[in-house]
Amino acid sequence: MAKGIWIIFEQRNSEIRKVSLELLSQGRKIADETGEPLVAVVLGHGIEGLAKEVATYGADKIILVDDEKLAEYSTGAYTSVLNKLIREGEPQAVLMGNTALGKDLAPRLAQRLGVGLASDCTGMETDATSFLSFIRPIYSGKAFTQVTSNVRPILATIRPNTFTVAAPDASHQAEIVKETASIDPADLRAILKEVAIAASKRPELTEADIIVSGGRGMKNPENFAILEQLADVIGGAVGTSRAAVDAGWRELKFQVGQTGKTVSPTLYIACGISGAIQHLAGMGSSKFIVAINKDPEANIFTIADYGIVGDLFEVVPLLTEEFKKLSK
Amino acid sequence: MNIVVCIKQTFNTEAKIVLDSNGKIEDKGVNLIINPYDEYAIEEGIKLKEKFGGSVTVVSMGGTTVQAAMRTSMAMGIDKGILISDPALENTDEHGRAVVLAKALSTIPYDIILSGRMAIDDCSSQLAIRLAEILNIPSVSSVIKLEIEGTQATITKEIDGGTKIVEVALPAVITTTKGLNEPRYPSVAGIMKSKKKELKIVTLAELGLSSEDLTPKMNVVKHSIPDARKAGQKIAGEPAQAAQELARLLREEAKIL
Ligand SMILES: Cc1cc2nc3c(=O)[nH]c(=O)nc-3n(C[C@H](O)[C@H](O)[C@H](O)COP(=O)(O)OP(=O)(O)OC[C@H]3O[C@@H](n4cnc5c(N)ncnc54)[C@H](O)[C@@H]3O)c2cc1C
Ligand SMILES: Nc1ncnc2c1ncn2[C@@H]1O[C@H](COP(=O)(O)O)[C@@H](O)[C@H]1O
């Protein structure tokens, strides 16, 4: 009998990604509803210290696999270790974030296990017959599909910011199980040469709770400074449209949309962005959308919760001042 | 070098999505394009051929309309194509499609397999990586730079917040994303030539597969179309007033900040 809901944790330099805590928090609710144990699986090197923190978010059991070869993520090593753990532990469901890592790992793991995978889900429901079903956007959010599986385990990657992180409970205890990684050298087919993570005081785009985004209306790269100032006052990330990337004003990694990042923040502030369908494809699932645009007919207003028709160069600095007042 | 490029024909990005009477996605009257991410794979495949010689084969699964997408890729510079077309493909999932694609690829030589990082219709981001697993070769996803020397590839890929450089031995599967290259437009001469290029259509039976191999692991419960997001309120007034009001609404109504 398959047992348990497993959350595959993601950490970098012993810092846990927010999406992992979101999944553990939501996993707790499902575990309580279904009576299944909730298991956090943490892979990495020098990660023992993380167990205490993970426990406070409600895990019943924490599986730690600490190995030098797991220090940096690699498709081969992670697939091999998780394949073995899952075959032995036989969970009902295995969830991970739809992050760069999750997108790379989950399909490999699913195929090795011979199971299905629901990718980039934005909803999850318990189901009497098939345990869990998942809701995922298709056609860039223009439609949804609900999927489930009778094959165990059900694998899914969940879009960051879909669920909220519950308040930690310092008294919560979890059973800690240390497993050893038996990694076959044949699994290590990609040799890591370099990891370059740009140091930034701003949150990573896909997990940011607030995104301030600028498009062609910004007119030049220097003007993005006013968006950065606004973002910094409210702890947001700065995104952009394809027009600004193609003009060479902003780096590609900040592009939101069909051919860029899919984001789902609580608040998305679009400045000087017309709201083309391909841009909406990347941010349409934001909880609140604010548009600042001088064209009252701009498409972005048809989906914005709050809009200001005006010159962004006037409005944005004023907004920054207002937020400063609020944060005092 | 034997280069394989996997492409999918998808709806145009502007397409409106509606459900038919069976609750399936209506495909009548929709303009079809090459999945945008796959254009990077096509371009990279052609570039590799220009550099190292050999041939580039495009492989796709789908109905007969897919030939149009394949011809476009041939007009860009792809040499030949294999279309796996079979009604049974309709009733499978990512696992089944990967099995089919792997079977087709096992009939041809390959040094590198290029694909897009995601199809913009099913938004799965699974097929290419599953394929690599079945073929038992490495895969590197979301690639923005590819350098090949002999049988070694040095690859820069996007990760959250930065990039990573890895080295793998070929053959390997590479999934492409924006930033890798600028896909070329088909030339008139290219379009003329494309019409005469070899495009083979194969069925599942010809690949030695039966519908059992395609048994889906996932079941679709239903499709739905979300309610259109409604236009909210436009905040009137002078910029200073409007900014103040917006800040208030975000705090009091939306309960953020
Ligand atoms: C296959 C495909 C994929 C694509 N992928 C993406 C993608 O991933 N992401 C993406 O964003 N786009 C994508 N696009 C492009 C998309 O169609 C649009 O061209 C693009 O989003 C436009 O960017 P924009 O809104 O910044 O520019 P524009 O459409 O030019 O809009 C600029 C806006 O700024 C406003 N403005 C100008 N000055 C001011 C001012 N002083 N104050 C206030 N407002 C001002 C204008 O009124 C206008 O509404 C894709 C297109 C295709 C075909
Ligand atoms: N039907 C198909 N035929 C050939 N290649 C495909 C097909 N579907 C998807 N692919 C390839 O796999 C990539 C990922 O698709 P997906 O897993 O559906 O998001 C696409 O960008 C294509 O390169």
XYZ file of C-alpha atoms in Angstrom, chain A residues 12 17 72-73 99-100 103-104 107-108 110-112 114-117 119 136 138-150 189-198 204 210 234 242 246 252 255 258-261 266 277-278 284 286-290 296 301-309 314 318-319 322-323 326, chain B residues 11-15 17 25 36-37 40 94-95 98-99 117 120-126 129-130 132-134 136-139 141 157-169 178-179 217-226 229-235 239-240 242-244 246-247 249-251 253-254 256-257:
156
model
C 20.730 26.323 -2.120
C 13.404 27.830 -1.226
C 24.890 21.186 -6.277
C 21.845 19.865 -8.082
C 11.281 25.776 -10.467
C 14.210 25.419 -12.863
C 11.230 21.266 -14.287
C 14.495 19.487 -14.976
C 10.154 14.516 -15.961
C 13.324 12.398 -15.598
C 8.645 10.335 -13.617
C 9.954 8.454 -16.616
C 12.364 6.385 -14.515
C 7.225 4.878 -15.123
C 4.582 7.256 -13.798
C 2.694 10.341 -14.873
C 3.493 13.902 -13.961
C 3.500 19.916 -14.388
C -2.928 23.147 -14.293
C -2.685 25.050 -20.436
C -2.546 27.302 -23.483
C -0.691 29.826 -21.336
C -3.513 30.096 -18.847
C -6.271 30.462 -21.441
C -7.645 27.101 -20.307
C -7.242 24.757 -17.374
C -7.058 21.021 -17.240
C -7.750 18.863 -14.222
C -5.744 15.668 -14.164
C -5.296 12.708 -11.899
C -3.740 9.286 -11.947
C -4.306 5.804 -10.627
C 26.909 12.357 -16.800
C 26.848 16.118 -16.726
C 30.016 17.641 -15.328
C 29.369 20.874 -13.513
C 31.730 23.657 -14.575
C 30.269 26.776 -13.086
C 27.239 28.162 -11.294
C 26.699 31.886 -11.603
C 23.979 33.336 -9.405
C 23.830 37.077 -9.670
C 14.084 35.970 -7.407
C 5.527 41.541 -5.477
C 7.958 47.186 -1.032
C 9.805 41.368 -24.238
C 14.556 43.028 -27.317
C 16.393 38.261 -20.706
C 11.325 38.858 -19.101
C 5.070 33.442 -23.157
C 8.763 33.235 -24.030
C 9.946 34.393 -20.627
C 9.140 33.619 -17.019
C 0.388 38.521 -4.990
C -1.603 38.430 -24.908
C 1.923 36.975 -24.786
C -2.196 36.416 -15.763
C -1.108 37.115 -10.386
C -3.507 37.720 -7.519
C -3.661 41.505 -7.940
C -2.676 43.414 -11.045
C -2.022 47.131 -11.108
C -6.660 54.572 -21.376
C -6.553 47.780 -18.153
C -8.983 45.043 -19.186
C -7.406 42.679 -16.659
C -6.008 45.077 -14.045
C -7.672 45.222 -10.663
C -6.501 48.793 -10.210
C -5.404 51.132 -12.944
C -4.021 54.609 -13.157
C -4.207 56.333 -16.520
C 4.987 61.113 -12.711
C 4.677 59.424 -6.236
C 3.652 55.844 -5.552
C 3.185 56.744 -0.697
C 4.552 53.278 0.029
C 2.865 53.338 4.659
C -1.970 27.114 -31.879
C -0.947 30.639 -32.703
C -0.183 32.523 -29.494
C -3.101 34.893 -30.205
C -5.606 32.035 -30.564
C -9.411 28.993 -26.662
C -10.225 22.131 -26.848
C 7.901 29.226 -30.498
C 10.553 27.479 -28.382
C 15.325 28.006 -31.381
C 3.436 12.654 -21.913
C 4.636 9.179 -20.990
C 7.826 9.924 -25.068
C 7.670 6.191 -25.730
C 11.909 23.603 -23.495
C 2.927 26.391 -25.382
C -0.267 24.343 -25.713
C 0.059 21.620 -23.076
C 2.746 23.577 -21.175
C 4.177 20.258 -19.945
C 7.938 20.709 -20.328
C 8.286 16.953 -20.143
C 13.546 14.968 -20.871
C 11.449 11.798 -20.759
C 16.381 11.322 -22.938
C 15.584 8.991 -20.061
C 14.226 6.299 -22.386
C 19.426 6.564 -21.695
C 21.355 9.677 -22.630
C 21.964 12.931 -20.742
C 19.667 15.915 -21.098
C 17.264 21.836 -20.206
C 21.660 26.789 -19.108
C 19.279 29.069 -17.280
C 18.563 28.350 -13.644
C 16.527 30.434 -11.200
C 18.463 33.593 -10.541
C 21.393 32.833 -12.824
C 23.094 30.398 -15.121
C 24.953 27.136 -14.919
C 27.602 25.692 -17.212
C 27.814 21.920 -17.635
C 29.711 19.574 -19.877
C 28.196 16.432 -21.328
C 29.278 13.812 -23.788
C 14.969 32.253 -25.762
C 18.473 33.681 -25.768
C -0.500 7.238 -16.820
C -2.497 10.402 -16.297
C -6.238 10.832 -16.774
C -7.857 14.077 -17.726
C -10.836 14.783 -15.487
C -11.927 17.837 -17.421
C -10.891 20.966 -19.217
C -12.277 24.338 -18.312
C -12.030 27.903 -19.478
C -11.389 30.373 -16.690
C -10.370 38.499 -15.550
C -12.540 41.538 -15.189
C -11.390 45.068 -15.568
C -11.187 46.510 -12.103
C -11.349 50.126 -11.217
C -9.511 53.007 -12.803
C -8.433 55.439 -10.188
C -1.326 61.816 -10.168
C -0.586 62.601 -6.516
C -4.315 58.698 -7.589
C -1.062 57.374 -6.153
C -2.311 57.957 -2.636
C -3.879 53.268 -4.990
C -1.657 52.802 -1.960
C -6.678 50.436 -1.815
C -3.773 48.017 -1.912
C -3.504 48.141 1.830
C -8.988 46.390 0.039
C -6.390 44.022 -1.318
C -1.263 43.776 0.769
C 1.621 45.938 1.927
